[in-house]
PDB file of C-alpha atoms in Angstrom:
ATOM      1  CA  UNK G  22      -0.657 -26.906 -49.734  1.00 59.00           C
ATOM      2  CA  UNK G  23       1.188 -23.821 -49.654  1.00 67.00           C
ATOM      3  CA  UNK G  24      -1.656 -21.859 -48.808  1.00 82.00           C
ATOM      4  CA  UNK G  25      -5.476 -21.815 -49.171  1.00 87.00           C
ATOM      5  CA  UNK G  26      -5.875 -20.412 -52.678  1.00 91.00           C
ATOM      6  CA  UNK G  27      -3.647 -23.246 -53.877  1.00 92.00           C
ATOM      7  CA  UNK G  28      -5.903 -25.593 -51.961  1.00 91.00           C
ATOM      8  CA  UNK G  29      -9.097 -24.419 -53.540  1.00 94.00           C
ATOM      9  CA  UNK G  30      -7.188 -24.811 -57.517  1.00 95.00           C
ATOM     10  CA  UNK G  31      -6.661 -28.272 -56.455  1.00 95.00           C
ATOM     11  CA  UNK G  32     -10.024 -28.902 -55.709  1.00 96.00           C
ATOM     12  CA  UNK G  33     -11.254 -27.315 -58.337  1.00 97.00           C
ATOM     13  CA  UNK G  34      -8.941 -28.629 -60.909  1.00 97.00           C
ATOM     14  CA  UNK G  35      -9.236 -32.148 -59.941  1.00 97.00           C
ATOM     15  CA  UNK G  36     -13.188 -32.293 -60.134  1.00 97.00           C
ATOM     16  CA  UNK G  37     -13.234 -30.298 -63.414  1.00 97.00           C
ATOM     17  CA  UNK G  38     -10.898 -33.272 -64.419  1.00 97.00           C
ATOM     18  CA  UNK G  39     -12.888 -36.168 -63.165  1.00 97.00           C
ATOM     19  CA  UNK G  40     -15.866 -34.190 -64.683  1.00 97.00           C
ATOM     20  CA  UNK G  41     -14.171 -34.148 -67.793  1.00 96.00           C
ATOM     21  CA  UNK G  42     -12.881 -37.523 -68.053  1.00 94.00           C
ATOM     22  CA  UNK G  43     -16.461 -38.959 -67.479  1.00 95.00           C
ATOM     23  CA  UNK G  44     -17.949 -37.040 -70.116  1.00 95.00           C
ATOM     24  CA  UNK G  45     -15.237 -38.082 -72.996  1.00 93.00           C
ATOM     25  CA  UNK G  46     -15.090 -41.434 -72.042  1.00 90.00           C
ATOM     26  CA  UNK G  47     -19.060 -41.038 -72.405  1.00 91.00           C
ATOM     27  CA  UNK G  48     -18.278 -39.877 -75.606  1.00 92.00           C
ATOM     28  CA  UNK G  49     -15.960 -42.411 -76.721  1.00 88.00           C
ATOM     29  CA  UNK G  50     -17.661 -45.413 -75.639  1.00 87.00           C
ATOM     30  CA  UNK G  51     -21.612 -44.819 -75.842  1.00 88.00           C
ATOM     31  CA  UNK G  52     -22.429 -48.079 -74.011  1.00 86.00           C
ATOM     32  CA  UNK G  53     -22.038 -45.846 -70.884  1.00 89.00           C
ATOM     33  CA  UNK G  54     -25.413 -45.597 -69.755  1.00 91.00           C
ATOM     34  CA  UNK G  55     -26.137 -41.250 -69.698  1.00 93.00           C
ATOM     35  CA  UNK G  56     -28.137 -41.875 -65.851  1.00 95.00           C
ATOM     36  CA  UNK G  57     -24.745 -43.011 -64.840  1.00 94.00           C
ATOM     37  CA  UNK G  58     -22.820 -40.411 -66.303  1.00 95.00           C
ATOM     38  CA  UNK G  59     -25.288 -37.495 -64.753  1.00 96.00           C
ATOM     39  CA  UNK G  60     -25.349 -39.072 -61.331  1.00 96.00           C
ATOM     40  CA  UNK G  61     -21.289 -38.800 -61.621  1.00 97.00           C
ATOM     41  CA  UNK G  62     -20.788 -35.624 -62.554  1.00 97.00           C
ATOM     42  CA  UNK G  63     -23.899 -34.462 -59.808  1.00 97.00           C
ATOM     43  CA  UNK G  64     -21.908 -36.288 -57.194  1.00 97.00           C
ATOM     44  CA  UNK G  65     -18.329 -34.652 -58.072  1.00 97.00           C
ATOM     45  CA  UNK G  66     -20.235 -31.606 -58.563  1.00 97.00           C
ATOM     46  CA  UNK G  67     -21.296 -31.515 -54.384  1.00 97.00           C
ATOM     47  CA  UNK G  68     -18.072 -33.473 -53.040  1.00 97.00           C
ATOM     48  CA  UNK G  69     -16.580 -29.758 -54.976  1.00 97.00           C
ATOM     49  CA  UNK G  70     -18.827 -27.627 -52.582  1.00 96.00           C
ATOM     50  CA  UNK G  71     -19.143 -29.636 -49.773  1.00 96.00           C
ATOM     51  CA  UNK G  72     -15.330 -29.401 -49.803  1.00 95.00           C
ATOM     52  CA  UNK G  73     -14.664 -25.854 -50.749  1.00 94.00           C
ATOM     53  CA  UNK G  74     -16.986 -24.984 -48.103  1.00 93.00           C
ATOM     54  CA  UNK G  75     -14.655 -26.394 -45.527  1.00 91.00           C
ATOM     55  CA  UNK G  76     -11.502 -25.006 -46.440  1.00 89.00           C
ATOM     56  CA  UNK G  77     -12.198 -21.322 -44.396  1.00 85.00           C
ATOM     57  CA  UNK G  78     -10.841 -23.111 -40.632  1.00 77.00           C
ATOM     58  CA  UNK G  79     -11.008 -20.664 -38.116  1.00 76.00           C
ATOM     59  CA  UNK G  80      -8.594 -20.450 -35.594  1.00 74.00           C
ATOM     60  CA  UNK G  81      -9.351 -20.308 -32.039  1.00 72.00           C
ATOM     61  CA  UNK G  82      -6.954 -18.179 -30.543  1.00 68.00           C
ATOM     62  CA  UNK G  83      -8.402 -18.184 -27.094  1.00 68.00           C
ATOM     63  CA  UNK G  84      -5.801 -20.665 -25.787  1.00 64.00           C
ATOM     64  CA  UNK G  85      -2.856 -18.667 -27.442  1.00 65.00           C
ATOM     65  CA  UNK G  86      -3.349 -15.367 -25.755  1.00 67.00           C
ATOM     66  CA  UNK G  87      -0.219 -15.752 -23.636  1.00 69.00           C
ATOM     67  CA  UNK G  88       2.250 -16.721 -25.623  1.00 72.00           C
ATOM     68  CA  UNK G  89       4.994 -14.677 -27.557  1.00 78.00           C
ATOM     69  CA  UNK G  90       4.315 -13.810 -31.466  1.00 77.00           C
ATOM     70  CA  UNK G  91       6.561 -16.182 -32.716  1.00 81.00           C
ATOM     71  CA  UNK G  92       4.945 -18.975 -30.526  1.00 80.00           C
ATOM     72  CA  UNK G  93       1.654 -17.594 -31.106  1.00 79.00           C
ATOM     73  CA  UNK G  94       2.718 -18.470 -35.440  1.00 81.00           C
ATOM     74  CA  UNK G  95       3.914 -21.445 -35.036  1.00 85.00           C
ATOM     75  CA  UNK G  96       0.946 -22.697 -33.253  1.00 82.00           C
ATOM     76  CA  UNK G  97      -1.411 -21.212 -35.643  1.00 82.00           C
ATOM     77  CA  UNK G  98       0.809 -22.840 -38.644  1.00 85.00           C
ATOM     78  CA  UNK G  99       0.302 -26.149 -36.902  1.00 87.00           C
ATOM     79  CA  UNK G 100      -3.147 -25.907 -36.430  1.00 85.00           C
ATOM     80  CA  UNK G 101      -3.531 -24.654 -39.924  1.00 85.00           C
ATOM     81  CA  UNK G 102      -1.553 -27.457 -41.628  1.00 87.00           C
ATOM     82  CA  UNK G 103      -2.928 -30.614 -39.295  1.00 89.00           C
ATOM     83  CA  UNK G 104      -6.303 -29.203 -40.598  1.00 87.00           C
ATOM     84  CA  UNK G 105      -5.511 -28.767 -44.255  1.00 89.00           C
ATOM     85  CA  UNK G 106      -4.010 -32.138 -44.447  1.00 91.00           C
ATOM     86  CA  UNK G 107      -7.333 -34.187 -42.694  1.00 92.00           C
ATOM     87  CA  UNK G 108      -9.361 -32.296 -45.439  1.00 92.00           C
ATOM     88  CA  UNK G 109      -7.212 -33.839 -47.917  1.00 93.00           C
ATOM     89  CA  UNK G 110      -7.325 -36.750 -46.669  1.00 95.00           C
ATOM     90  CA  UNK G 111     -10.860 -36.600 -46.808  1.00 96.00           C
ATOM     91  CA  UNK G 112     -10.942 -35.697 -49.847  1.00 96.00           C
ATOM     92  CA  UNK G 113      -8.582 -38.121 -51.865  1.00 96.00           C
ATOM     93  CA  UNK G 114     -10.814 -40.863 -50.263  1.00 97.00           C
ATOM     94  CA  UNK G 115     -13.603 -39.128 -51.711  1.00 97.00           C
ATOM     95  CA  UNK G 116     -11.990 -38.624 -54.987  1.00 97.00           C
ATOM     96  CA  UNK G 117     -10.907 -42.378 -54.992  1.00 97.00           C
ATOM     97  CA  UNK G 118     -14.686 -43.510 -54.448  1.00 97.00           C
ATOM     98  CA  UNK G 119     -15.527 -41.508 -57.469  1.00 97.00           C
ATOM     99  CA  UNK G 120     -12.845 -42.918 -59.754  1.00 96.00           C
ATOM    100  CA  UNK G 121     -14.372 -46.503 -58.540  1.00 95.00           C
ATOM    101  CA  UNK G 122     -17.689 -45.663 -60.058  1.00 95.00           C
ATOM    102  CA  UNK G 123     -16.286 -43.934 -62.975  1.00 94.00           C
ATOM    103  CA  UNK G 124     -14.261 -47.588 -63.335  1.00 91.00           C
ATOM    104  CA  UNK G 125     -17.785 -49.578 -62.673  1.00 92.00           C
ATOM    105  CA  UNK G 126     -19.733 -47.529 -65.543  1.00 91.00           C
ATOM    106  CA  UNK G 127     -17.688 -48.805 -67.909  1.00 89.00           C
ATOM    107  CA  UNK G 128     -18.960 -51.588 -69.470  1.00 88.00           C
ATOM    108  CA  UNK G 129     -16.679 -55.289 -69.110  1.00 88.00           C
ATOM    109  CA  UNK G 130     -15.468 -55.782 -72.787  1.00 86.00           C
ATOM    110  CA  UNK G 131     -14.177 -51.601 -72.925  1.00 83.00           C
ATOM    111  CA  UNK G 132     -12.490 -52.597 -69.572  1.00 84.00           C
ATOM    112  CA  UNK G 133     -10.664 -55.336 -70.490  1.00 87.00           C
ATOM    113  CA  UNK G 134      -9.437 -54.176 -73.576  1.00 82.00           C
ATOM    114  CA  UNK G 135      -8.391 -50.651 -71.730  1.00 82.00           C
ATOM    115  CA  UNK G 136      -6.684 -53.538 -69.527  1.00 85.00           C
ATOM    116  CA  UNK G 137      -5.231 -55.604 -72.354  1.00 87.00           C
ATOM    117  CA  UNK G 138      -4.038 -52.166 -73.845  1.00 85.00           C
ATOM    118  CA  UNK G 139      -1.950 -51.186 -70.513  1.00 88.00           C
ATOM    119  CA  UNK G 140      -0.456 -54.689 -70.638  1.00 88.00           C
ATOM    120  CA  UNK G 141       1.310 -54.018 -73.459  1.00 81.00           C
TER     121      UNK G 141
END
């Protein structure tokens, strides 16, 4: 990410889209039991703050004192980056555990026709 506000619209925009694919294809197929759907939407709803809350890294600059500005940057873009990129990590995995229950609260016959449909 280029910097932290564009991290936080990714967050945001990717739960609001998980969010809002749960509750159409709730909608569209009402087999989907409504417990399931809730549960869903409550977890997305914390892995959003539980994530947001850990994008504000602080930088310890204790170790850095000595070094020239342009070392002291390029240090502090490291540790930045290596530390944006683990809570991405951490996230996608997250995000990939919720797109396995959204996948397991559909019922078998809607997912093998949605299967049968991609096939073709």
């Amino acid at each position: 990410m280029a910097n932290k506000r564009d991290l936080k619209k990714y967050i945001r925009n990717t739960c609001g889209a998980l969010a809002g694919e749960i509750l159409l294809a709730r909608a569209a197929f009402p087999a989907i039991e409504r417990k399931t759907v809730h549960d869903i939407i409550n977890e997305i709803a914390i892995l959003q703050g539980r994530t947001l809350s850990k994008v504000s890294v602080a930088y310890d600059n204790k170790s850095c004192r000595k070094l020239d500005a342009a070392s002291y940057n390029n240090e502090r873009r490291k540790y930045f980056a290596k530390a944006y990129d683990s809570l991405l990590e951490e996230f996608d995995a997250s995000v990939l555990e919720v797109v396995k229950k959204m996948n397991a609260a559909l019922p078998a016959d809607v997912r093998e026709a949605i299967k049968e449909a991609a096939a073709e």
